[in-house]
PDB file of N, CA and C in Angstrom:
ATOM      1  N   LEU G  18      27.917  53.231  37.691  1.00  0.00           N
ATOM      2  CA  LEU G  18      27.297  52.219  38.547  1.00  0.00           C
ATOM      3  C   LEU G  18      25.961  52.694  39.124  1.00  0.00           C
ATOM      4  N   PRO G  19      25.829  53.947  39.619  1.00  0.00           N
ATOM      5  CA  PRO G  19      24.525  54.371  40.124  1.00  0.00           C
ATOM      6  C   PRO G  19      23.433  54.303  39.055  1.00  0.00           C
ATOM      7  N   TYR G  20      23.775  54.619  37.798  1.00  0.00           N
ATOM      8  CA  TYR G  20      22.802  54.570  36.709  1.00  0.00           C
ATOM      9  C   TYR G  20      22.298  53.137  36.508  1.00  0.00           C
ATOM     10  N   VAL G  21      23.230  52.176  36.507  1.00  0.00           N
ATOM     11  CA  VAL G  21      22.869  50.767  36.329  1.00  0.00           C
ATOM     12  C   VAL G  21      22.004  50.300  37.487  1.00  0.00           C
ATOM     13  N   MET G  22      22.353  50.679  38.709  1.00  0.00           N
ATOM     14  CA  MET G  22      21.559  50.294  39.882  1.00  0.00           C
ATOM     15  C   MET G  22      20.153  50.880  39.785  1.00  0.00           C
ATOM     16  N   GLY G  23      20.041  52.094  39.284  1.00  0.00           N
ATOM     17  CA  GLY G  23      18.729  52.729  39.126  1.00  0.00           C
ATOM     18  C   GLY G  23      17.853  51.970  38.156  1.00  0.00           C
ATOM     19  N   ILE G  24      18.427  51.500  37.060  1.00  0.00           N
ATOM     20  CA  ILE G  24      17.670  50.732  36.069  1.00  0.00           C
ATOM     21  C   ILE G  24      17.250  49.385  36.648  1.00  0.00           C
ATOM     22  N   VAL G  25      18.150  48.737  37.370  1.00  0.00           N
ATOM     23  CA  VAL G  25      17.876  47.413  37.942  1.00  0.00           C
ATOM     24  C   VAL G  25      16.787  47.497  39.015  1.00  0.00           C
ATOM     25  N   THR G  26      16.817  48.529  39.856  1.00  0.00           N
ATOM     26  CA  THR G  26      15.869  48.615  40.960  1.00  0.00           C
ATOM     27  C   THR G  26      14.582  49.348  40.613  1.00  0.00           C
ATOM     28  N   MET G  27      14.504  49.998  39.462  1.00  0.00           N
ATOM     29  CA  MET G  27      13.313  50.763  39.095  1.00  0.00           C
ATOM     30  C   MET G  27      12.087  49.866  39.066  1.00  0.00           C
ATOM     31  N   GLY G  28      11.022  50.315  39.723  1.00  0.00           N
ATOM     32  CA  GLY G  28       9.783  49.550  39.755  1.00  0.00           C
ATOM     33  C   GLY G  28       9.688  48.589  40.922  1.00  0.00           C
ATOM     34  N   LYS G  29      10.772  48.370  41.644  1.00  0.00           N
ATOM     35  CA  LYS G  29      10.753  47.488  42.808  1.00  0.00           C
ATOM     36  C   LYS G  29      10.042  48.206  43.957  1.00  0.00           C
ATOM     37  N   THR G  30       9.414  47.434  44.841  1.00  0.00           N
ATOM     38  CA  THR G  30       8.732  48.010  45.989  1.00  0.00           C
ATOM     39  C   THR G  30       9.748  48.547  46.987  1.00  0.00           C
ATOM     40  N   TYR G  31       9.598  49.813  47.330  1.00  0.00           N
ATOM     41  CA  TYR G  31      10.470  50.479  48.295  1.00  0.00           C
ATOM     42  C   TYR G  31       9.822  50.464  49.678  1.00  0.00           C
ATOM     43  N   SER G  32       8.502  50.737  49.718  1.00  0.00           N
ATOM     44  CA  SER G  32       7.784  50.717  50.990  1.00  0.00           C
ATOM     45  C   SER G  32       6.323  50.411  50.728  1.00  0.00           C
ATOM     46  N   GLU G  33       5.591  50.106  51.786  1.00  0.00           N
ATOM     47  CA  GLU G  33       4.147  49.950  51.679  1.00  0.00           C
ATOM     48  C   GLU G  33       3.527  50.353  52.996  1.00  0.00           C
ATOM     49  N   GLY G  34       2.272  50.773  52.921  1.00  0.00           N
ATOM     50  CA  GLY G  34       1.609  51.217  54.136  1.00  0.00           C
ATOM     51  C   GLY G  34       0.187  51.652  53.867  1.00  0.00           C
ATOM     52  N   ASP G  35      -0.372  52.362  54.827  1.00  0.00           N
ATOM     53  CA  ASP G  35      -1.744  52.842  54.765  1.00  0.00           C
ATOM     54  C   ASP G  35      -1.775  54.342  54.975  1.00  0.00           C
ATOM     55  N   ARG G  36      -2.744  54.986  54.366  1.00  0.00           N
ATOM     56  CA  ARG G  36      -3.009  56.408  54.586  1.00  0.00           C
ATOM     57  C   ARG G  36      -4.515  56.565  54.725  1.00  0.00           C
ATOM     58  N   VAL G  37      -4.931  57.522  55.545  1.00  0.00           N
ATOM     59  CA  VAL G  37      -6.349  57.786  55.771  1.00  0.00           C
ATOM     60  C   VAL G  37      -6.638  59.230  55.409  1.00  0.00           C
ATOM     61  N   GLY G  38      -7.710  59.436  54.649  1.00  0.00           N
ATOM     62  CA  GLY G  38      -8.057  60.801  54.286  1.00  0.00           C
ATOM     63  C   GLY G  38      -9.260  60.855  53.376  1.00  0.00           C
ATOM     64  N   GLN G  39      -9.452  62.031  52.817  1.00  0.00           N
ATOM     65  CA  GLN G  39     -10.575  62.301  51.925  1.00  0.00           C
ATOM     66  C   GLN G  39     -10.023  62.544  50.524  1.00  0.00           C
ATOM     67  N   VAL G  40     -10.644  61.894  49.539  1.00  0.00           N
ATOM     68  CA  VAL G  40     -10.214  62.064  48.148  1.00  0.00           C
ATOM     69  C   VAL G  40     -10.616  63.460  47.695  1.00  0.00           C
ATOM     70  N   LEU G  41      -9.629  64.261  47.307  1.00  0.00           N
ATOM     71  CA  LEU G  41      -9.866  65.643  46.886  1.00  0.00           C
ATOM     72  C   LEU G  41      -9.882  65.796  45.375  1.00  0.00           C
ATOM     73  N   LYS G  42      -9.186  64.891  44.675  1.00  0.00           N
ATOM     74  CA  LYS G  42      -9.067  65.011  43.226  1.00  0.00           C
ATOM     75  C   LYS G  42      -8.838  63.622  42.653  1.00  0.00           C
ATOM     76  N   LEU G  43      -9.462  63.360  41.505  1.00  0.00           N
ATOM     77  CA  LEU G  43      -9.276  62.091  40.814  1.00  0.00           C
ATOM     78  C   LEU G  43      -9.438  62.370  39.326  1.00  0.00           C
ATOM     79  N   SER G  44      -8.407  62.086  38.532  1.00  0.00           N
ATOM     80  CA  SER G  44      -8.493  62.388  37.106  1.00  0.00           C
ATOM     81  C   SER G  44      -7.629  61.439  36.293  1.00  0.00           C
ATOM     82  N   GLU G  45      -8.025  61.283  35.031  1.00  0.00           N
ATOM     83  CA  GLU G  45      -7.239  60.505  34.088  1.00  0.00           C
ATOM     84  C   GLU G  45      -6.334  61.483  33.343  1.00  0.00           C
ATOM     85  N   LYS G  46      -5.040  61.175  33.300  1.00  0.00           N
ATOM     86  CA  LYS G  46      -4.067  62.083  32.710  1.00  0.00           C
ATOM     87  C   LYS G  46      -3.135  61.346  31.759  1.00  0.00           C
ATOM     88  N   GLY G  47      -2.439  62.127  30.925  1.00  0.00           N
ATOM     89  CA  GLY G  47      -1.361  61.578  30.126  1.00  0.00           C
ATOM     90  C   GLY G  47      -1.492  61.864  28.651  1.00  0.00           C
ATOM     91  N   TYR G  48      -0.345  62.133  28.004  1.00  0.00           N
ATOM     92  CA  TYR G  48      -0.299  62.344  26.566  1.00  0.00           C
ATOM     93  C   TYR G  48      -0.208  61.015  25.833  1.00  0.00           C
ATOM     94  N   ILE G  49       0.711  60.183  26.267  1.00  0.00           N
ATOM     95  CA  ILE G  49       0.939  58.901  25.599  1.00  0.00           C
ATOM     96  C   ILE G  49       0.222  57.780  26.348  1.00  0.00           C
ATOM     97  N   TRP G  50       0.487  57.662  27.658  1.00  0.00           N
ATOM     98  CA  TRP G  50      -0.149  56.652  28.487  1.00  0.00           C
ATOM     99  C   TRP G  50      -1.149  57.342  29.398  1.00  0.00           C
ATOM    100  N   LYS G  51      -2.400  56.931  29.335  1.00  0.00           N
ATOM    101  CA  LYS G  51      -3.436  57.474  30.210  1.00  0.00           C
ATOM    102  C   LYS G  51      -3.399  56.720  31.533  1.00  0.00           C
ATOM    103  N   THR G  52      -3.249  57.461  32.634  1.00  0.00           N
ATOM    104  CA  THR G  52      -3.238  56.856  33.959  1.00  0.00           C
ATOM    105  C   THR G  52      -4.180  57.630  34.869  1.00  0.00           C
ATOM    106  N   TRP G  53      -4.663  56.979  35.906  1.00  0.00           N
ATOM    107  CA  TRP G  53      -5.538  57.624  36.886  1.00  0.00           C
ATOM    108  C   TRP G  53      -4.699  58.115  38.047  1.00  0.00           C
ATOM    109  N   GLU G  54      -4.841  59.408  38.337  1.00  0.00           N
ATOM    110  CA  GLU G  54      -4.074  60.078  39.387  1.00  0.00           C
ATOM    111  C   GLU G  54      -5.038  60.715  40.378  1.00  0.00           C
ATOM    112  N   GLY G  55      -4.619  60.780  41.624  1.00  0.00           N
ATOM    113  CA  GLY G  55      -5.485  61.371  42.632  1.00  0.00           C
ATOM    114  C   GLY G  55      -4.710  62.112  43.702  1.00  0.00           C
ATOM    115  N   MET G  56      -5.477  62.806  44.521  1.00  0.00           N
ATOM    116  CA  MET G  56      -4.915  63.527  45.658  1.00  0.00           C
ATOM    117  C   MET G  56      -5.846  63.315  46.851  1.00  0.00           C
ATOM    118  N   MET G  57      -5.244  63.042  47.992  1.00  0.00           N
ATOM    119  CA  MET G  57      -6.005  62.904  49.234  1.00  0.00           C
ATOM    120  C   MET G  57      -5.591  63.985  50.203  1.00  0.00           C
ATOM    121  N   GLY G  58      -6.570  64.466  50.959  1.00  0.00           N
ATOM    122  CA  GLY G  58      -6.277  65.307  52.113  1.00  0.00           C
ATOM    123  C   GLY G  58      -6.167  64.367  53.294  1.00  0.00           C
ATOM    124  N   LEU G  59      -4.952  64.175  53.800  1.00  0.00           N
ATOM    125  CA  LEU G  59      -4.752  63.255  54.917  1.00  0.00           C
ATOM    126  C   LEU G  59      -5.299  63.885  56.186  1.00  0.00           C
ATOM    127  N   THR G  60      -5.982  63.078  56.986  1.00  0.00           N
ATOM    128  CA  THR G  60      -6.650  63.612  58.166  1.00  0.00           C
ATOM    129  C   THR G  60      -6.074  63.043  59.447  1.00  0.00           C
ATOM    130  N   GLN G  61      -6.188  63.849  60.481  1.00  0.00           N
ATOM    131  CA  GLN G  61      -5.853  63.419  61.834  1.00  0.00           C
ATOM    132  C   GLN G  61      -6.861  64.121  62.735  1.00  0.00           C
ATOM    133  N   SER G  62      -7.703  63.350  63.371  1.00  0.00           N
ATOM    134  CA  SER G  62      -8.779  63.891  64.218  1.00  0.00           C
ATOM    135  C   SER G  62      -9.689  64.823  63.425  1.00  0.00           C
ATOM    136  N   GLY G  63      -9.909  64.509  62.152  1.00  0.00           N
ATOM    137  CA  GLY G  63     -10.826  65.279  61.324  1.00  0.00           C
ATOM    138  C   GLY G  63     -10.235  66.503  60.652  1.00  0.00           C
ATOM    139  N   ALA G  64      -9.003  66.872  60.986  1.00  0.00           N
ATOM    140  CA  ALA G  64      -8.360  68.048  60.378  1.00  0.00           C
ATOM    141  C   ALA G  64      -7.335  67.579  59.338  1.00  0.00           C
ATOM    142  N   TYR G  65      -7.245  68.306  58.219  1.00  0.00           N
ATOM    143  CA  TYR G  65      -6.242  67.961  57.211  1.00  0.00           C
ATOM    144  C   TYR G  65      -4.861  68.324  57.727  1.00  0.00           C
ATOM    145  N   ILE G  66      -3.923  67.399  57.565  1.00  0.00           N
ATOM    146  CA  ILE G  66      -2.553  67.684  57.973  1.00  0.00           C
ATOM    147  C   ILE G  66      -1.625  67.870  56.779  1.00  0.00           C
ATOM    148  N   GLU G  67      -1.991  67.281  55.641  1.00  0.00           N
ATOM    149  CA  GLU G  67      -1.216  67.464  54.411  1.00  0.00           C
ATOM    150  C   GLU G  67      -1.970  66.825  53.251  1.00  0.00           C
ATOM    151  N   SER G  68      -1.556  67.151  52.035  1.00  0.00           N
ATOM    152  CA  SER G  68      -2.130  66.481  50.866  1.00  0.00           C
ATOM    153  C   SER G  68      -1.123  65.445  50.371  1.00  0.00           C
ATOM    154  N   TRP G  69      -1.645  64.427  49.711  1.00  0.00           N
ATOM    155  CA  TRP G  69      -0.819  63.308  49.260  1.00  0.00           C
ATOM    156  C   TRP G  69      -1.285  62.877  47.878  1.00  0.00           C
ATOM    157  N   ASP G  70      -0.358  62.789  46.930  1.00  0.00           N
ATOM    158  CA  ASP G  70      -0.655  62.379  45.557  1.00  0.00           C
ATOM    159  C   ASP G  70      -0.433  60.879  45.401  1.00  0.00           C
ATOM    160  N   PHE G  71      -1.297  60.242  44.625  1.00  0.00           N
ATOM    161  CA  PHE G  71      -1.211  58.802  44.414  1.00  0.00           C
ATOM    162  C   PHE G  71      -1.646  58.456  42.998  1.00  0.00           C
ATOM    163  N   SER G  72      -1.399  57.206  42.610  1.00  0.00           N
ATOM    164  CA  SER G  72      -1.806  56.692  41.299  1.00  0.00           C
ATOM    165  C   SER G  72      -2.540  55.376  41.480  1.00  0.00           C
ATOM    166  N   ILE G  73      -3.400  55.068  40.512  1.00  0.00           N
ATOM    167  CA  ILE G  73      -3.982  53.738  40.422  1.00  0.00           C
ATOM    168  C   ILE G  73      -3.167  53.013  39.366  1.00  0.00           C
ATOM    169  N   ASP G  74      -2.550  51.916  39.731  1.00  0.00           N
ATOM    170  CA  ASP G  74      -1.686  51.165  38.814  1.00  0.00           C
ATOM    171  C   ASP G  74      -2.497  50.725  37.601  1.00  0.00           C
ATOM    172  N   SER G  75      -2.141  51.212  36.437  1.00  0.00           N
ATOM    173  CA  SER G  75      -2.901  50.905  35.218  1.00  0.00           C
ATOM    174  C   SER G  75      -2.818  49.431  34.832  1.00  0.00           C
ATOM    175  N   ARG G  76      -1.885  48.703  35.404  1.00  0.00           N
ATOM    176  CA  ARG G  76      -1.754  47.269  35.105  1.00  0.00           C
ATOM    177  C   ARG G  76      -2.353  46.392  36.197  1.00  0.00           C
ATOM    178  N   SER G  77      -2.977  46.997  37.202  1.00  0.00           N
ATOM    179  CA  SER G  77      -3.557  46.239  38.311  1.00  0.00           C
ATOM    180  C   SER G  77      -4.827  45.522  37.862  1.00  0.00           C
ATOM    181  N   ALA G  78      -4.986  44.272  38.286  1.00  0.00           N
ATOM    182  CA  ALA G  78      -6.208  43.519  37.996  1.00  0.00           C
ATOM    183  C   ALA G  78      -7.407  44.141  38.700  1.00  0.00           C
ATOM    184  N   GLN G  79      -7.180  44.893  39.789  1.00  0.00           N
ATOM    185  CA  GLN G  79      -8.243  45.537  40.562  1.00  0.00           C
ATOM    186  C   GLN G  79      -8.477  46.987  40.152  1.00  0.00           C
ATOM    187  N   LYS G  80      -7.901  47.427  39.048  1.00  0.00           N
ATOM    188  CA  LYS G  80      -7.971  48.836  38.650  1.00  0.00           C
ATOM    189  C   LYS G  80      -9.404  49.368  38.633  1.00  0.00           C
ATOM    190  N   ASP G  81     -10.311  48.657  37.999  1.00  0.00           N
ATOM    191  CA  ASP G  81     -11.697  49.131  37.885  1.00  0.00           C
ATOM    192  C   ASP G  81     -12.379  49.214  39.247  1.00  0.00           C
ATOM    193  N   GLU G  82     -12.149  48.208  40.095  1.00  0.00           N
ATOM    194  CA  GLU G  82     -12.726  48.211  41.450  1.00  0.00           C
ATOM    195  C   GLU G  82     -12.169  49.359  42.286  1.00  0.00           C
ATOM    196  N   LEU G  83     -10.852  49.569  42.225  1.00  0.00           N
ATOM    197  CA  LEU G  83     -10.225  50.663  42.980  1.00  0.00           C
ATOM    198  C   LEU G  83     -10.745  52.012  42.496  1.00  0.00           C
ATOM    199  N   LEU G  84     -10.838  52.174  41.186  1.00  0.00           N
ATOM    200  CA  LEU G  84     -11.342  53.417  40.611  1.00  0.00           C
ATOM    201  C   LEU G  84     -12.780  53.670  41.047  1.00  0.00           C
ATOM    202  N   HIS G  85     -13.611  52.635  41.057  1.00  0.00           N
ATOM    203  CA  HIS G  85     -15.001  52.774  41.496  1.00  0.00           C
ATOM    204  C   HIS G  85     -15.075  53.218  42.963  1.00  0.00           C
ATOM    205  N   LYS G  86     -14.309  52.557  43.838  1.00  0.00           N
ATOM    206  CA  LYS G  86     -14.328  52.901  45.262  1.00  0.00           C
ATOM    207  C   LYS G  86     -13.820  54.321  45.507  1.00  0.00           C
ATOM    208  N   LEU G  87     -12.753  54.712  44.818  1.00  0.00           N
ATOM    209  CA  LEU G  87     -12.211  56.064  44.980  1.00  0.00           C
ATOM    210  C   LEU G  87     -13.172  57.114  44.430  1.00  0.00           C
ATOM    211  N   THR G  88     -13.845  56.807  43.310  1.00  0.00           N
ATOM    212  CA  THR G  88     -14.827  57.731  42.736  1.00  0.00           C
ATOM    213  C   THR G  88     -15.996  57.916  43.691  1.00  0.00           C
ATOM    214  N   GLN G  89     -16.474  56.835  44.289  1.00  0.00           N
ATOM    215  CA  GLN G  89     -17.572  56.931  45.252  1.00  0.00           C
ATOM    216  C   GLN G  89     -17.153  57.750  46.472  1.00  0.00           C
ATOM    217  N   ALA G  90     -15.943  57.528  46.956  1.00  0.00           N
ATOM    218  CA  ALA G  90     -15.446  58.288  48.108  1.00  0.00           C
ATOM    219  C   ALA G  90     -15.342  59.771  47.772  1.00  0.00           C
ATOM    220  N   TYR G  91     -14.908  60.074  46.552  1.00  0.00           N
ATOM    221  CA  TYR G  91     -14.805  61.462  46.114  1.00  0.00           C
ATOM    222  C   TYR G  91     -16.185  62.111  46.058  1.00  0.00           C
ATOM    223  N   LYS G  92     -17.151  61.412  45.474  1.00  0.00           N
ATOM    224  CA  LYS G  92     -18.498  61.963  45.312  1.00  0.00           C
ATOM    225  C   LYS G  92     -19.223  62.152  46.639  1.00  0.00           C
ATOM    226  N   THR G  93     -19.004  61.244  47.593  1.00  0.00           N
ATOM    227  CA  THR G  93     -19.723  61.292  48.866  1.00  0.00           C
ATOM    228  C   THR G  93     -18.981  62.052  49.953  1.00  0.00           C
ATOM    229  N   GLY G  94     -17.675  62.235  49.779  1.00  0.00           N
ATOM    230  CA  GLY G  94     -16.880  62.897  50.813  1.00  0.00           C
ATOM    231  C   GLY G  94     -16.483  61.967  51.944  1.00  0.00           C
ATOM    232  N   ASN G  95     -16.683  60.651  51.749  1.00  0.00           N
ATOM    233  CA  ASN G  95     -16.313  59.697  52.790  1.00  0.00           C
ATOM    234  C   ASN G  95     -14.806  59.679  53.030  1.00  0.00           C
ATOM    235  N   ILE G  96     -14.446  59.421  54.273  1.00  0.00           N
ATOM    236  CA  ILE G  96     -13.042  59.219  54.634  1.00  0.00           C
ATOM    237  C   ILE G  96     -12.708  57.769  54.325  1.00  0.00           C
ATOM    238  N   VAL G  97     -11.574  57.543  53.664  1.00  0.00           N
ATOM    239  CA  VAL G  97     -11.162  56.189  53.299  1.00  0.00           C
ATOM    240  C   VAL G  97      -9.749  55.901  53.776  1.00  0.00           C
ATOM    241  N   ARG G  98      -9.499  54.594  53.938  1.00  0.00           N
ATOM    242  CA  ARG G  98      -8.140  54.115  54.202  1.00  0.00           C
ATOM    243  C   ARG G  98      -7.674  53.481  52.904  1.00  0.00           C
ATOM    244  N   VAL G  99      -6.499  53.869  52.430  1.00  0.00           N
ATOM    245  CA  VAL G  99      -5.928  53.234  51.252  1.00  0.00           C
ATOM    246  C   VAL G  99      -4.648  52.521  51.653  1.00  0.00           C
ATOM    247  N   HIS G 100      -4.471  51.352  51.095  1.00  0.00           N
ATOM    248  CA  HIS G 100      -3.220  50.618  51.260  1.00  0.00           C
ATOM    249  C   HIS G 100      -2.453  50.819  49.953  1.00  0.00           C
ATOM    250  N   TYR G 101      -1.171  51.119  50.053  1.00  0.00           N
ATOM    251  CA  TYR G 101      -0.368  51.430  48.866  1.00  0.00           C
ATOM    252  C   TYR G 101       0.978  50.742  48.931  1.00  0.00           C
ATOM    253  N   ILE G 102       1.604  50.659  47.766  1.00  0.00           N
ATOM    254  CA  ILE G 102       3.028  50.335  47.699  1.00  0.00           C
ATOM    255  C   ILE G 102       3.716  51.539  47.068  1.00  0.00           C
ATOM    256  N   GLN G 103       4.930  51.789  47.507  1.00  0.00           N
ATOM    257  CA  GLN G 103       5.744  52.842  46.900  1.00  0.00           C
ATOM    258  C   GLN G 103       6.865  52.161  46.142  1.00  0.00           C
ATOM    259  N   THR G 104       6.999  52.501  44.867  1.00  0.00           N
ATOM    260  CA  THR G 104       8.034  51.888  44.042  1.00  0.00           C
ATOM    261  C   THR G 104       9.253  52.800  43.948  1.00  0.00           C
ATOM    262  N   ILE G 105      10.351  52.209  43.573  1.00  0.00           N
ATOM    263  CA  ILE G 105      11.555  52.985  43.300  1.00  0.00           C
ATOM    264  C   ILE G 105      11.431  53.464  41.859  1.00  0.00           C
ATOM    265  N   GLY G 106      11.361  54.748  41.675  1.00  0.00           N
ATOM    266  CA  GLY G 106      11.202  55.308  40.338  1.00  0.00           C
ATOM    267  C   GLY G 106       9.751  55.255  39.884  1.00  0.00           C
ATOM    268  N   ILE G 107       9.473  55.965  38.808  1.00  0.00           N
ATOM    269  CA  ILE G 107       8.126  56.044  38.249  1.00  0.00           C
ATOM    270  C   ILE G 107       8.141  55.437  36.862  1.00  0.00           C
ATOM    271  N   ARG G 108       7.216  54.531  36.618  1.00  0.00           N
ATOM    272  CA  ARG G 108       7.017  53.989  35.276  1.00  0.00           C
ATOM    273  C   ARG G 108       5.774  54.656  34.722  1.00  0.00           C
ATOM    274  N   PRO G 109       5.927  55.579  33.780  1.00  0.00           N
ATOM    275  CA  PRO G 109       4.807  56.410  33.338  1.00  0.00           C
ATOM    276  C   PRO G 109       3.638  55.640  32.733  1.00  0.00           C
ATOM    277  N   TRP G 110       3.840  54.430  32.273  1.00  0.00           N
ATOM    278  CA  TRP G 110       2.733  53.638  31.726  1.00  0.00           C
ATOM    279  C   TRP G 110       1.916  52.984  32.834  1.00  0.00           C
ATOM    280  N   ARG G 111       2.422  53.018  34.096  1.00  0.00           N
ATOM    281  CA  ARG G 111       1.683  52.460  35.241  1.00  0.00           C
ATOM    282  C   ARG G 111       1.022  53.544  36.070  1.00  0.00           C
ATOM    283  N   GLY G 112       1.667  54.719  36.199  1.00  0.00           N
ATOM    284  CA  GLY G 112       1.122  55.796  37.008  1.00  0.00           C
ATOM    285  C   GLY G 112       2.077  56.967  37.048  1.00  0.00           C
ATOM    286  N   GLY G 113       1.559  58.123  37.432  1.00  0.00           N
ATOM    287  CA  GLY G 113       2.363  59.336  37.456  1.00  0.00           C
ATOM    288  C   GLY G 113       3.104  59.577  38.757  1.00  0.00           C
ATOM    289  N   THR G 114       2.852  58.739  39.770  1.00  0.00           N
ATOM    290  CA  THR G 114       3.577  58.854  41.036  1.00  0.00           C
ATOM    291  C   THR G 114       4.175  57.499  41.374  1.00  0.00           C
ATOM    292  N   SER G 115       4.998  57.457  42.393  1.00  0.00           N
ATOM    293  CA  SER G 115       5.568  56.184  42.837  1.00  0.00           C
ATOM    294  C   SER G 115       4.664  55.495  43.863  1.00  0.00           C
ATOM    295  N   TYR G 116       3.531  56.122  44.237  1.00  0.00           N
ATOM    296  CA  TYR G 116       2.590  55.551  45.200  1.00  0.00           C
ATOM    297  C   TYR G 116       1.430  54.910  44.439  1.00  0.00           C
ATOM    298  N   LEU G 117       1.361  53.577  44.449  1.00  0.00           N
ATOM    299  CA  LEU G 117       0.341  52.841  43.704  1.00  0.00           C
ATOM    300  C   LEU G 117      -0.657  52.218  44.675  1.00  0.00           C
ATOM    301  N   ILE G 118      -1.934  52.581  44.539  1.00  0.00           N
ATOM    302  CA  ILE G 118      -2.989  52.115  45.430  1.00  0.00           C
ATOM    303  C   ILE G 118      -3.257  50.629  45.203  1.00  0.00           C
ATOM    304  N   GLN G 119      -3.373  49.876  46.313  1.00  0.00           N
ATOM    305  CA  GLN G 119      -3.645  48.444  46.257  1.00  0.00           C
ATOM    306  C   GLN G 119      -5.041  48.089  46.783  1.00  0.00           C
ATOM    307  N   GLU G 120      -5.526  48.851  47.795  1.00  0.00           N
ATOM    308  CA  GLU G 120      -6.829  48.602  48.410  1.00  0.00           C
ATOM    309  C   GLU G 120      -7.445  49.917  48.834  1.00  0.00           C
ATOM    310  N   VAL G 121      -8.790  49.949  48.873  1.00  0.00           N
ATOM    311  CA  VAL G 121      -9.527  51.122  49.361  1.00  0.00           C
ATOM    312  C   VAL G 121     -10.627  50.613  50.277  1.00  0.00           C
ATOM    313  N   GLU G 122     -10.762  51.258  51.450  1.00  0.00           N
ATOM    314  CA  GLU G 122     -11.782  50.857  52.418  1.00  0.00           C
ATOM    315  C   GLU G 122     -12.382  52.109  53.068  1.00  0.00           C
ATOM    316  N   ASP G 123     -13.726  52.180  53.101  1.00  0.00           N
ATOM    317  CA  ASP G 123     -14.389  53.289  53.814  1.00  0.00           C
ATOM    318  C   ASP G 123     -14.116  53.157  55.304  1.00  0.00           C
ATOM    319  N   VAL G 124     -13.817  54.286  55.960  1.00  0.00           N
ATOM    320  CA  VAL G 124     -13.660  54.271  57.412  1.00  0.00           C
ATOM    321  C   VAL G 124     -14.660  55.173  58.114  1.00  0.00           C
ATOM    322  N   ALA G 125     -15.134  56.210  57.480  1.00  0.00           N
ATOM    323  CA  ALA G 125     -16.079  57.099  58.119  1.00  0.00           C
ATOM    324  C   ALA G 125     -16.831  57.897  57.060  1.00  0.00           C
ATOM    325  N   VAL G 126     -17.990  58.342  57.431  1.00  0.00           N
ATOM    326  CA  VAL G 126     -18.802  59.184  56.561  1.00  0.00           C
ATOM    327  C   VAL G 126     -18.763  60.590  57.126  1.00  0.00           C
ATOM    328  N   THR G 127     -18.477  61.578  56.267  1.00  0.00           N
ATOM    329  CA  THR G 127     -18.477  62.966  56.721  1.00  0.00           C
ATOM    330  C   THR G 127     -19.858  63.551  56.470  1.00  0.00           C
ATOM    331  N   ARG G 128     -20.239  64.454  57.290  1.00  0.00           N
ATOM    332  CA  ARG G 128     -21.552  65.109  57.150  1.00  0.00           C
ATOM    333  C   ARG G 128     -21.363  66.599  57.074  1.00  0.00           C
TER     334      ARG G 128
END
């Protein structure tokens, strides 16, 4: 029964929220399915408190826009707020993590 429940619920939204930080890494990965993966240094009062891994959903209609905004944030060092959904389980053709980015917004510029 747990196996069947896992198959039925896989890919369903488990949680959603926002994270604020600086994009530390952004790369396209995968042997069979190429997906965009990233890492953020989460900030609190300008200090990193932890790193967080995320994916850009390869099936998202906003994929190119999200990738552009995240690439710009990475290149400039800007602090961004990302809105994400967390899915139950990982579908490797969509992303390498269960955290799929939905929106990206600049919040501050670092100098």
